[in-house]
Amino acid sequence: MPAAVAQGSPGDVVVAIDVPHDAGKVPRDSDVMGETPPEVTVAFEAISFWVPATLGPPSTFSKDGLKRLVPGMAKATKETKDDMRQVLFNIRGSCEPGEMLALMGPSGGGKTTLLSLLGGRAPKRTQQDGRVTFNGSRLNKRVKRQIGFVLQDDLLYATLTVQETLYFAAMLRLPKHKTKAQKLERVDAVIKALGLERCRDTIIGDHMRRGVSGGERKRVSVGHELLINPAILLLDEPTSGLDSSAARKMVELLRELASSGRVVITTIHQPSSNIYQKLDTVLLLSQGHPIFYGKGSQAAPWFERLGVACPYGVNIADWILDLASGEVTGKEKTGEEQRLHLISVSEQYLEQQPGGYMGGGIDVEAFHSSGPIPSASRSRTPSRSSSSSGMGDLEAGEMSEVRLRPAAGTANVQGSRMDSTRVVDRSQTGLAAQKAGASRWGASYWTQFTTLFVRAIRVRRFETLSQQDLAQFLCVAAVCGMIWWQVGQTNTVYGAQNTTGLLFFEALFLAFRTMFVSLFCWPQEHKMMTKERASGMYRLSAFYLARSASDIPADLTIPTIFIAITYLMAGLRHGGYFFLNWLSVMLSTLVAQAFGLFLGATVMNAKTAQTICAVIMLTFMLVGGFYVTNIPVWIGWIKWISFLTYAFNLLLKLEFGGRTFYDCSLQQKDFNPSDPWNYVASGQCVEVTDINAALNSTTDLNGPKWEAAVLIGFLIVSRIAVYLALRFKTKP
């Protein structure tokens, strides 16, 4: 039923939209969600976009990467539009509650770029003209929390089940005033609404572990965003990788979600004719230029009136994609000439009639004339089947009367009578009504920390105490124990020299292994962190603390087993010194882990980080005090930034400090170093007054507090550096 335009004072934007007689009844999927989403109109005006001429993000250590690291340097050397490549050209349009807008076009046409701009996720090092508004207002963080963004790649944890994936998302994203029981009800409602009951307890899976199907995985991604009952749902290629049946069901689901009053905007590539018929509005892009914007059913008539007709029996979706690619010739034009002509016509039309649909009863001759477009064709076609009439371009804070009407798709399902008597102020509904009480974060800080801590443990449940790691540490510990068997039980210089080698290996082996393992942590999590931070799921500090806390038990359990076996077999110092030795090695290991995390977070490329890490660790090893003691002055400063130097010195002080050692080799030519106790007991050995000289060491064996304090300082500074690197690298 056409919407009637109410009369108002000049300059007012007043739109009357029909309301069903039983408007108080919540649409079907809103009943499932438990509450009606706020009404939001998304408008984009004269959008143009530029990207760097060189593809890909800059390396951290490249010229462009250093510009981003040094404050103010990037602004001082900011790229101009002349140095960049334009990928979007003066695109206009809007999408209203109850409407599904499909962004179509060949690959490289700018669909995903435009979708990212609408969701406030513009890539870095880019420039933009035009504006995107939500009920007339610019995007802010509170509005952003009402946007659900489904990426083309399903970024989900492979080891979590469907239930766990949605549960953790609900605990983080739903408002803090909701109880845990209410959040669980929302999870159950989403699972039922998306038809995921059968795979509720199945893991997501990946190429290593079998999990849910591709269609189910995509529905989980949609459900992840549907949990917050978003007013706006943006999807990038939701049918990509799905068979025809799964793709049709996905579009039907999106149509159903839109019918409850949501804005649904999706990119879609090569839809079938059946899927194309379910689309409300189509925006067709050709190399960043719009060549059609209107109802999908009006595309063929529009192009036919412009001199190029779709052949009978050809899928209209395939044909318009060929048209946008310049592969359809006209009567007098080649395919490329035809494409450029359509771009010119489209841009002229949209510029003279912003927000208007193409198609309908447009007079092509009048349109091609130099004068303005006739008023009869300046408004959106009021008879479109699945969305309310156009809102126009509302300025921020402008008051406008709107008569609410759910989408026609819902009205058809319910078969209700129309009523036009309910009038409300849009500025007092939807997001505007929620803005004052809305919070930037869904959950409290403590809830975020505990939820992320449990999730991190669940994600790593297949990695914790793996048989391979356990076998590796047991074998190395046994070999070390046999090589250094009871070497610490003798108070001889010979035994002390051998013990020195064991202590250095103990610190080096665990630090080396831990640092290399930690390199992979953030590069593997990078995309997930960027996605979740862009959705406003949690504070980065809560995620960082939770992930760090969850890693400690798994990362320290096996090294503890290694130390216990080696320490006992080597017969090192008895008493509480075992605990001090363990504490020192664990501190050194945590510092090495923090160094590895920092490298991984800074570079975000595991292969590059491995190369850098190998150079750093080998350098630290050489200057650690075991291989070389007299290092040239011009390079000797490196040892003071090597955590291995302090860890090795700390272990030496704990093992040798306050002990008396004997040199037995001076008195007996036939001295047997494997059995020195007979010589010590018989008084045939000489007491050593300077064990440092005997060990060729410059370390003062008294007072281990300094080394411990330096290692703790290294740990604190490096952990803070990791957080700052993550904050920079994953900034939405």
Tab-separated table of N, CA and C in Angstrom, residues 510-646:
chain	number	residue	atom	x	y	z
A	510	LEU	N	64.872	-22.991	28.129
A	510	LEU	CA	63.484	-22.621	28.394
A	510	LEU	C	63.141	-21.260	27.799
A	511	ALA	N	64.084	-20.318	27.849
A	511	ALA	CA	63.827	-18.994	27.278
A	511	ALA	C	63.697	-19.069	25.763
A	512	PHE	N	64.587	-19.822	25.125
A	512	PHE	CA	64.560	-19.973	23.672
A	512	PHE	C	63.228	-20.565	23.224
A	513	ARG	N	62.860	-21.653	23.863
A	513	ARG	CA	61.634	-22.340	23.467
A	513	ARG	C	60.405	-21.472	23.699
A	514	THR	N	60.326	-20.812	24.852
A	514	THR	CA	59.160	-20.001	25.180
A	514	THR	C	59.035	-18.795	24.265
A	515	MET	N	60.148	-18.153	23.958
A	515	MET	CA	60.095	-16.974	23.098
A	515	MET	C	59.611	-17.329	21.700
A	516	PHE	N	60.101	-18.424	21.147
A	516	PHE	CA	59.696	-18.796	19.794
A	516	PHE	C	58.227	-19.218	19.744
A	517	VAL	N	57.746	-19.873	20.782
A	517	VAL	CA	56.331	-20.255	20.810
A	517	VAL	C	55.441	-19.023	20.903
A	518	SER	N	55.843	-18.048	21.717
A	518	SER	CA	55.010	-16.861	21.925
A	518	SER	C	54.955	-15.958	20.701
A	519	LEU	N	55.883	-16.118	19.770
A	519	LEU	CA	55.861	-15.302	18.554
A	519	LEU	C	54.570	-15.470	17.771
A	520	PHE	N	53.984	-16.652	17.833
A	520	PHE	CA	52.823	-16.964	17.006
A	520	PHE	C	51.506	-16.524	17.639
A	521	CYS	N	51.545	-16.093	18.884
A	521	CYS	CA	50.306	-15.804	19.612
A	521	CYS	C	49.497	-14.704	18.940
A	522	TRP	N	50.052	-13.514	18.835
A	522	TRP	CA	49.276	-12.380	18.333
A	522	TRP	C	49.060	-12.407	16.827
A	523	PRO	N	50.030	-12.836	15.999
A	523	PRO	CA	49.703	-12.958	14.575
A	523	PRO	C	48.510	-13.870	14.308
A	524	GLN	N	48.368	-14.945	15.099
A	524	GLN	CA	47.219	-15.831	14.932
A	524	GLN	C	45.929	-15.189	15.423
A	525	GLU	N	46.025	-14.314	16.416
A	525	GLU	CA	44.848	-13.678	17.002
A	525	GLU	C	44.524	-12.331	16.362
A	526	HIS	N	45.372	-11.858	15.458
A	526	HIS	CA	45.253	-10.485	14.972
A	526	HIS	C	43.892	-10.199	14.346
A	527	LYS	N	43.469	-11.021	13.407
A	527	LYS	CA	42.193	-10.779	12.739
A	527	LYS	C	41.026	-10.856	13.713
A	528	MET	N	41.084	-11.818	14.626
A	528	MET	CA	40.004	-11.952	15.602
A	528	MET	C	39.945	-10.741	16.524
A	529	MET	N	41.104	-10.281	16.996
A	529	MET	CA	41.126	-9.113	17.874
A	529	MET	C	40.614	-7.874	17.150
A	530	THR	N	41.031	-7.692	15.899
A	530	THR	CA	40.587	-6.529	15.138
A	530	THR	C	39.080	-6.556	14.945
A	531	LYS	N	38.541	-7.720	14.625
A	531	LYS	CA	37.099	-7.853	14.445
A	531	LYS	C	36.353	-7.567	15.745
A	532	GLU	N	36.790	-8.163	16.832
A	532	GLU	CA	36.071	-8.012	18.094
A	532	GLU	C	36.225	-6.605	18.669
A	533	ARG	N	37.376	-5.998	18.491
A	533	ARG	CA	37.535	-4.619	18.955
A	533	ARG	C	36.676	-3.675	18.132
A	534	ALA	N	36.564	-3.935	16.826
A	534	ALA	CA	35.708	-3.091	15.993
A	534	ALA	C	34.247	-3.210	16.403
A	535	SER	N	33.856	-4.365	16.941
A	535	SER	CA	32.483	-4.570	17.405
A	535	SER	C	32.261	-4.037	18.813
A	536	GLY	N	33.321	-3.578	19.469
A	536	GLY	CA	33.182	-3.069	20.828
A	536	GLY	C	32.864	-4.148	21.837
A	537	MET	N	33.415	-5.348	21.651
A	537	MET	CA	33.090	-6.456	22.540
A	537	MET	C	33.727	-6.306	23.911
A	538	TYR	N	34.930	-5.748	23.967
A	538	TYR	CA	35.636	-5.696	25.241
A	538	TYR	C	36.722	-4.629	25.196
A	539	ARG	N	37.195	-4.288	26.360
A	539	ARG	CA	38.372	-3.434	26.475
A	539	ARG	C	39.609	-4.269	26.149
A	540	LEU	N	40.536	-3.676	25.454
A	540	LEU	CA	41.748	-4.407	25.096
A	540	LEU	C	42.511	-4.829	26.342
A	541	SER	N	42.517	-3.998	27.364
A	541	SER	CA	43.240	-4.345	28.587
A	541	SER	C	42.648	-5.586	29.243
A	542	ALA	N	41.314	-5.722	29.216
A	542	ALA	CA	40.683	-6.914	29.794
A	542	ALA	C	41.075	-8.158	29.007
A	543	PHE	N	41.082	-8.053	27.685
A	543	PHE	CA	41.484	-9.186	26.850
A	543	PHE	C	42.943	-9.549	27.102
A	544	TYR	N	43.798	-8.548	27.182
A	544	TYR	CA	45.227	-8.791	27.351
A	544	TYR	C	45.523	-9.444	28.696
A	545	LEU	N	44.916	-8.938	29.753
A	545	LEU	CA	45.142	-9.515	31.075
A	545	LEU	C	44.587	-10.935	31.159
A	546	ALA	N	43.408	-11.150	30.583
A	546	ALA	CA	42.800	-12.481	30.627
A	546	ALA	C	43.630	-13.482	29.838
A	547	ARG	N	44.080	-13.088	28.661
A	547	ARG	CA	44.877	-13.999	27.842
A	547	ARG	C	46.220	-14.298	28.514
A	548	SER	N	46.831	-13.283	29.107
A	548	SER	CA	48.111	-13.492	29.790
A	548	SER	C	47.947	-14.421	30.983
A	549	ALA	N	46.880	-14.204	31.751
A	549	ALA	CA	46.646	-15.050	32.927
A	549	ALA	C	46.345	-16.488	32.530
A	550	SER	N	45.613	-16.676	31.438
A	550	SER	CA	45.267	-18.034	31.010
A	550	SER	C	46.466	-18.779	30.440
A	551	ASP	N	47.439	-18.051	29.926
A	551	ASP	CA	48.622	-18.692	29.349
A	551	ASP	C	49.606	-19.179	30.408
A	552	ILE	N	49.618	-18.536	31.558
A	552	ILE	CA	50.639	-18.838	32.570
A	552	ILE	C	50.611	-20.296	33.026
A	553	PRO	N	49.461	-20.867	33.409
A	553	PRO	CA	49.492	-22.272	33.858
A	553	PRO	C	50.011	-23.229	32.791
A	554	ALA	N	49.539	-23.068	31.560
A	554	ALA	CA	49.968	-23.980	30.499
A	554	ALA	C	51.436	-23.792	30.142
A	555	ASP	N	51.900	-22.536	30.173
A	555	ASP	CA	53.274	-22.256	29.767
A	555	ASP	C	54.302	-22.589	30.842
A	556	LEU	N	53.877	-22.707	32.094
A	556	LEU	CA	54.820	-22.955	33.178
A	556	LEU	C	54.768	-24.374	33.730
A	557	THR	N	53.719	-25.125	33.413
A	557	THR	CA	53.592	-26.470	33.983
A	557	THR	C	54.700	-27.398	33.491
A	558	ILE	N	54.864	-27.494	32.191
A	558	ILE	CA	55.875	-28.400	31.640
A	558	ILE	C	57.295	-27.939	31.970
A	559	PRO	N	57.620	-26.624	31.884
A	559	PRO	CA	58.957	-26.211	32.331
A	559	PRO	C	59.241	-26.547	33.791
A	560	THR	N	58.202	-26.519	34.628
A	560	THR	CA	58.393	-26.896	36.027
A	560	THR	C	58.801	-28.361	36.146
A	561	ILE	N	58.176	-29.219	35.347
A	561	ILE	CA	58.555	-30.637	35.337
A	561	ILE	C	60.008	-30.796	34.885
A	562	PHE	N	60.403	-30.038	33.877
A	562	PHE	CA	61.784	-30.088	33.381
A	562	PHE	C	62.768	-29.685	34.481
A	563	ILE	N	62.487	-28.602	35.187
A	563	ILE	CA	63.391	-28.127	36.240
A	563	ILE	C	63.489	-29.141	37.376
A	564	ALA	N	62.344	-29.705	37.767
A	564	ALA	CA	62.349	-30.663	38.881
A	564	ALA	C	63.219	-31.873	38.562
A	565	ILE	N	63.077	-32.419	37.354
A	565	ILE	CA	63.858	-33.602	36.975
A	565	ILE	C	65.341	-33.264	36.892
A	566	THR	N	65.654	-32.185	36.214
A	566	THR	CA	67.059	-31.806	36.028
A	566	THR	C	67.730	-31.460	37.353
A	567	TYR	N	67.041	-30.721	38.185
A	567	TYR	CA	67.610	-30.278	39.464
A	567	TYR	C	67.952	-31.464	40.360
A	568	LEU	N	67.018	-32.425	40.430
A	568	LEU	CA	67.246	-33.581	41.300
A	568	LEU	C	68.336	-34.499	40.749
A	569	MET	N	68.320	-34.750	39.439
A	569	MET	CA	69.327	-35.637	38.861
A	569	MET	C	70.720	-35.014	38.905
A	570	ALA	N	70.797	-33.702	38.777
A	570	ALA	CA	72.104	-33.042	38.816
A	570	ALA	C	72.593	-32.825	40.238
A	571	GLY	N	71.722	-33.031	41.225
A	571	GLY	CA	72.134	-32.892	42.620
A	571	GLY	C	72.523	-31.481	42.989
A	572	LEU	N	71.749	-30.495	42.516
A	572	LEU	CA	72.076	-29.108	42.835
A	572	LEU	C	71.759	-28.808	44.295
A	573	ARG	N	71.990	-27.608	44.688
A	573	ARG	CA	71.963	-27.196	46.092
A	573	ARG	C	70.647	-27.572	46.769
A	574	HIS	N	70.727	-28.161	47.950
A	574	HIS	CA	69.555	-28.645	48.664
A	574	HIS	C	68.856	-27.512	49.417
A	575	GLY	N	67.725	-27.866	50.009
A	575	GLY	CA	66.981	-26.922	50.827
A	575	GLY	C	66.057	-26.059	49.981
A	576	GLY	N	65.816	-24.848	50.474
A	576	GLY	CA	64.913	-23.935	49.777
A	576	GLY	C	65.474	-23.380	48.496
A	577	TYR	N	66.724	-23.722	48.172
A	577	TYR	CA	67.318	-23.202	46.940
A	577	TYR	C	66.651	-23.775	45.687
A	578	PHE	N	66.026	-24.939	45.823
A	578	PHE	CA	65.283	-25.466	44.668
A	578	PHE	C	64.159	-24.501	44.283
A	579	PHE	N	63.419	-24.036	45.281
A	579	PHE	CA	62.326	-23.102	45.000
A	579	PHE	C	62.859	-21.802	44.409
A	580	LEU	N	63.990	-21.306	44.943
A	580	LEU	CA	64.562	-20.072	44.417
A	580	LEU	C	65.055	-20.265	42.986
A	581	ASN	N	65.641	-21.433	42.709
A	581	ASN	CA	66.074	-21.735	41.348
A	581	ASN	C	64.880	-21.771	40.405
A	582	TRP	N	63.822	-22.441	40.826
A	582	TRP	CA	62.603	-22.524	40.003
A	582	TRP	C	62.018	-21.137	39.771
A	583	LEU	N	61.964	-20.330	40.817
A	583	LEU	CA	61.396	-18.991	40.701
A	583	LEU	C	62.214	-18.136	39.739
A	584	SER	N	63.524	-18.265	39.795
A	584	SER	CA	64.398	-17.483	38.913
A	584	SER	C	64.223	-17.888	37.456
A	585	VAL	N	64.172	-19.196	37.206
A	585	VAL	CA	64.006	-19.668	35.834
A	585	VAL	C	62.629	-19.287	35.299
A	586	MET	N	61.589	-19.379	36.141
A	586	MET	CA	60.256	-18.981	35.702
A	586	MET	C	60.200	-17.489	35.381
A	587	LEU	N	60.880	-16.680	36.184
A	587	LEU	CA	60.926	-15.243	35.921
A	587	LEU	C	61.616	-14.963	34.597
A	588	SER	N	62.726	-15.641	34.360
A	588	SER	CA	63.428	-15.494	33.085
A	588	SER	C	62.561	-15.963	31.918
A	589	THR	N	61.833	-17.054	32.126
A	589	THR	CA	60.960	-17.576	31.076
A	589	THR	C	59.831	-16.600	30.759
A	590	LEU	N	59.256	-15.983	31.769
A	590	LEU	CA	58.185	-15.006	31.551
A	590	LEU	C	58.698	-13.771	30.815
A	591	VAL	N	59.931	-13.363	31.126
A	591	VAL	CA	60.522	-12.238	30.398
A	591	VAL	C	60.725	-12.611	28.934
A	592	ALA	N	61.238	-13.817	28.682
A	592	ALA	CA	61.417	-14.274	27.301
A	592	ALA	C	60.082	-14.335	26.574
A	593	GLN	N	59.053	-14.803	27.258
A	593	GLN	CA	57.722	-14.843	26.659
A	593	GLN	C	57.242	-13.441	26.304
A	594	ALA	N	57.453	-12.481	27.207
A	594	ALA	CA	57.032	-11.105	26.944
A	594	ALA	C	57.789	-10.514	25.756
A	595	PHE	N	59.093	-10.820	25.640
A	595	PHE	CA	59.863	-10.361	24.488
A	595	PHE	C	59.279	-10.936	23.197
A	596	GLY	N	58.955	-12.230	23.219
A	596	GLY	CA	58.368	-12.853	22.041
A	596	GLY	C	57.007	-12.280	21.698
A	597	LEU	N	56.190	-12.039	22.710
A	597	LEU	CA	54.879	-11.431	22.477
A	597	LEU	C	55.015	-10.037	21.877
A	598	PHE	N	56.006	-9.289	22.358
A	598	PHE	CA	56.213	-7.939	21.828
A	598	PHE	C	56.636	-7.987	20.361
A	599	LEU	N	57.552	-8.895	20.026
A	599	LEU	CA	57.965	-9.022	18.628
A	599	LEU	C	56.787	-9.417	17.746
A	600	GLY	N	56.001	-10.402	18.212
A	600	GLY	CA	54.848	-10.831	17.436
A	600	GLY	C	53.826	-9.734	17.271
A	601	ALA	N	53.579	-8.957	18.332
A	601	ALA	CA	52.590	-7.882	18.261
A	601	ALA	C	53.070	-6.725	17.400
A	602	THR	N	54.368	-6.482	17.397
A	602	THR	CA	54.910	-5.371	16.615
A	602	THR	C	54.938	-5.688	15.132
A	603	VAL	N	55.373	-6.890	14.790
A	603	VAL	CA	55.534	-7.272	13.387
A	603	VAL	C	54.242	-7.843	12.817
A	604	MET	N	53.503	-8.622	13.616
A	604	MET	CA	52.273	-9.292	13.200
A	604	MET	C	52.501	-10.198	11.995
A	605	ASN	N	53.700	-10.722	11.897
A	605	ASN	CA	54.031	-11.686	10.854
A	605	ASN	C	54.970	-12.701	11.479
A	606	ALA	N	54.499	-13.929	11.639
A	606	ALA	CA	55.253	-14.934	12.385
A	606	ALA	C	56.605	-15.229	11.737
A	607	LYS	N	56.653	-15.281	10.420
A	607	LYS	CA	57.908	-15.615	9.745
A	607	LYS	C	58.946	-14.519	9.950
A	608	THR	N	58.534	-13.266	9.790
A	608	THR	CA	59.453	-12.151	10.022
A	608	THR	C	59.883	-12.099	11.478
A	609	ALA	N	58.934	-12.330	12.378
A	609	ALA	CA	59.250	-12.306	13.808
A	609	ALA	C	60.248	-13.395	14.175
A	610	GLN	N	60.150	-14.567	13.547
A	610	GLN	CA	61.105	-15.643	13.817
A	610	GLN	C	62.521	-15.237	13.430
A	611	THR	N	62.653	-14.580	12.293
A	611	THR	CA	63.978	-14.143	11.845
A	611	THR	C	64.585	-13.148	12.828
A	612	ILE	N	63.788	-12.181	13.244
A	612	ILE	CA	64.277	-11.177	14.201
A	612	ILE	C	64.596	-11.827	15.541
A	613	CYS	N	63.738	-12.734	15.965
A	613	CYS	CA	63.918	-13.397	17.257
A	613	CYS	C	65.206	-14.217	17.279
A	614	ALA	N	65.501	-14.906	16.195
A	614	ALA	CA	66.715	-15.725	16.149
A	614	ALA	C	67.959	-14.861	16.319
A	615	VAL	N	67.979	-13.712	15.655
A	615	VAL	CA	69.134	-12.812	15.774
A	615	VAL	C	69.262	-12.295	17.203
A	616	ILE	N	68.146	-11.893	17.794
A	616	ILE	CA	68.179	-11.344	19.153
A	616	ILE	C	68.621	-12.399	20.164
A	617	MET	N	68.043	-13.587	20.095
A	617	MET	CA	68.357	-14.617	21.077
A	617	MET	C	69.794	-15.105	20.954
A	618	LEU	N	70.288	-15.250	19.737
A	618	LEU	CA	71.678	-15.677	19.568
A	618	LEU	C	72.640	-14.619	20.100
A	619	THR	N	72.289	-13.353	19.886
A	619	THR	CA	73.125	-12.276	20.425
A	619	THR	C	73.103	-12.279	21.948
A	620	PHE	N	71.910	-12.394	22.521
A	620	PHE	CA	71.794	-12.460	23.981
A	620	PHE	C	72.550	-13.661	24.549
A	621	MET	N	72.533	-14.765	23.824
A	621	MET	CA	73.217	-15.970	24.283
A	621	MET	C	74.733	-15.761	24.306
A	622	LEU	N	75.263	-15.123	23.268
A	622	LEU	CA	76.711	-14.934	23.178
A	622	LEU	C	77.235	-13.968	24.230
A	623	VAL	N	76.423	-12.975	24.588
A	623	VAL	CA	76.887	-11.987	25.570
A	623	VAL	C	76.370	-12.312	26.966
A	624	GLY	N	75.784	-13.495	27.153
A	624	GLY	CA	75.173	-13.843	28.432
A	624	GLY	C	76.144	-14.098	29.557
A	625	GLY	N	77.456	-14.207	29.271
A	625	GLY	CA	78.442	-14.383	30.321
A	625	GLY	C	79.012	-15.774	30.428
A	626	PHE	N	78.557	-16.701	29.607
A	626	PHE	CA	79.063	-18.071	29.679
A	626	PHE	C	80.140	-18.310	28.630
A	627	TYR	N	79.894	-17.889	27.396
A	627	TYR	CA	80.849	-18.149	26.321
A	627	TYR	C	82.016	-17.160	26.346
A	628	VAL	N	81.717	-15.891	26.578
A	628	VAL	CA	82.743	-14.847	26.535
A	628	VAL	C	82.576	-13.960	27.758
A	629	THR	N	83.699	-13.653	28.410
A	629	THR	CA	83.638	-12.764	29.580
A	629	THR	C	84.185	-11.378	29.272
A	630	ASN	N	85.223	-11.304	28.448
A	630	ASN	CA	85.817	-10.010	28.104
A	630	ASN	C	85.344	-9.583	26.715
A	631	ILE	N	84.225	-8.883	26.677
A	631	ILE	CA	83.637	-8.426	25.422
A	631	ILE	C	84.150	-7.024	25.128
A	632	PRO	N	84.501	-6.709	23.874
A	632	PRO	CA	84.958	-5.352	23.537
A	632	PRO	C	83.967	-4.290	24.016
A	633	VAL	N	84.516	-3.156	24.430
A	633	VAL	CA	83.687	-2.105	25.034
A	633	VAL	C	82.621	-1.605	24.069
A	634	TRP	N	82.972	-1.471	22.801
A	634	TRP	CA	82.039	-0.859	21.856
A	634	TRP	C	80.806	-1.721	21.595
A	635	ILE	N	80.865	-3.009	21.967
A	635	ILE	CA	79.699	-3.880	21.805
A	635	ILE	C	79.272	-4.526	23.121
A	636	GLY	N	80.055	-4.286	24.165
A	636	GLY	CA	79.761	-4.924	25.440
A	636	GLY	C	78.490	-4.436	26.103
A	637	TRP	N	77.987	-3.259	25.686
A	637	TRP	CA	76.759	-2.733	26.293
A	637	TRP	C	75.561	-3.647	26.056
A	638	ILE	N	75.643	-4.521	25.051
A	638	ILE	CA	74.498	-5.380	24.731
A	638	ILE	C	74.156	-6.300	25.891
A	639	LYS	N	75.196	-6.704	26.646
A	639	LYS	CA	74.916	-7.651	27.735
A	639	LYS	C	74.016	-7.047	28.804
A	640	TRP	N	74.000	-5.712	28.909
A	640	TRP	CA	73.172	-5.092	29.941
A	640	TRP	C	71.701	-5.018	29.542
A	641	ILE	N	71.393	-5.268	28.286
A	641	ILE	CA	69.984	-5.341	27.879
A	641	ILE	C	69.561	-6.786	27.606
A	642	SER	N	70.480	-7.719	27.884
A	642	SER	CA	70.176	-9.139	27.699
A	642	SER	C	69.618	-9.711	28.997
A	643	PHE	N	68.385	-10.169	28.954
A	643	PHE	CA	67.805	-10.762	30.161
A	643	PHE	C	68.514	-12.063	30.531
A	644	LEU	N	69.155	-12.730	29.551
A	644	LEU	CA	69.898	-13.950	29.860
A	644	LEU	C	71.097	-13.658	30.763
A	645	THR	N	71.698	-12.485	30.605
A	645	THR	CA	72.821	-12.119	31.475
A	645	THR	C	72.391	-12.084	32.933
A	646	TYR	N	71.268	-11.440	33.179
A	646	TYR	CA	70.789	-11.315	34.558
A	646	TYR	C	70.263	-12.650	35.083
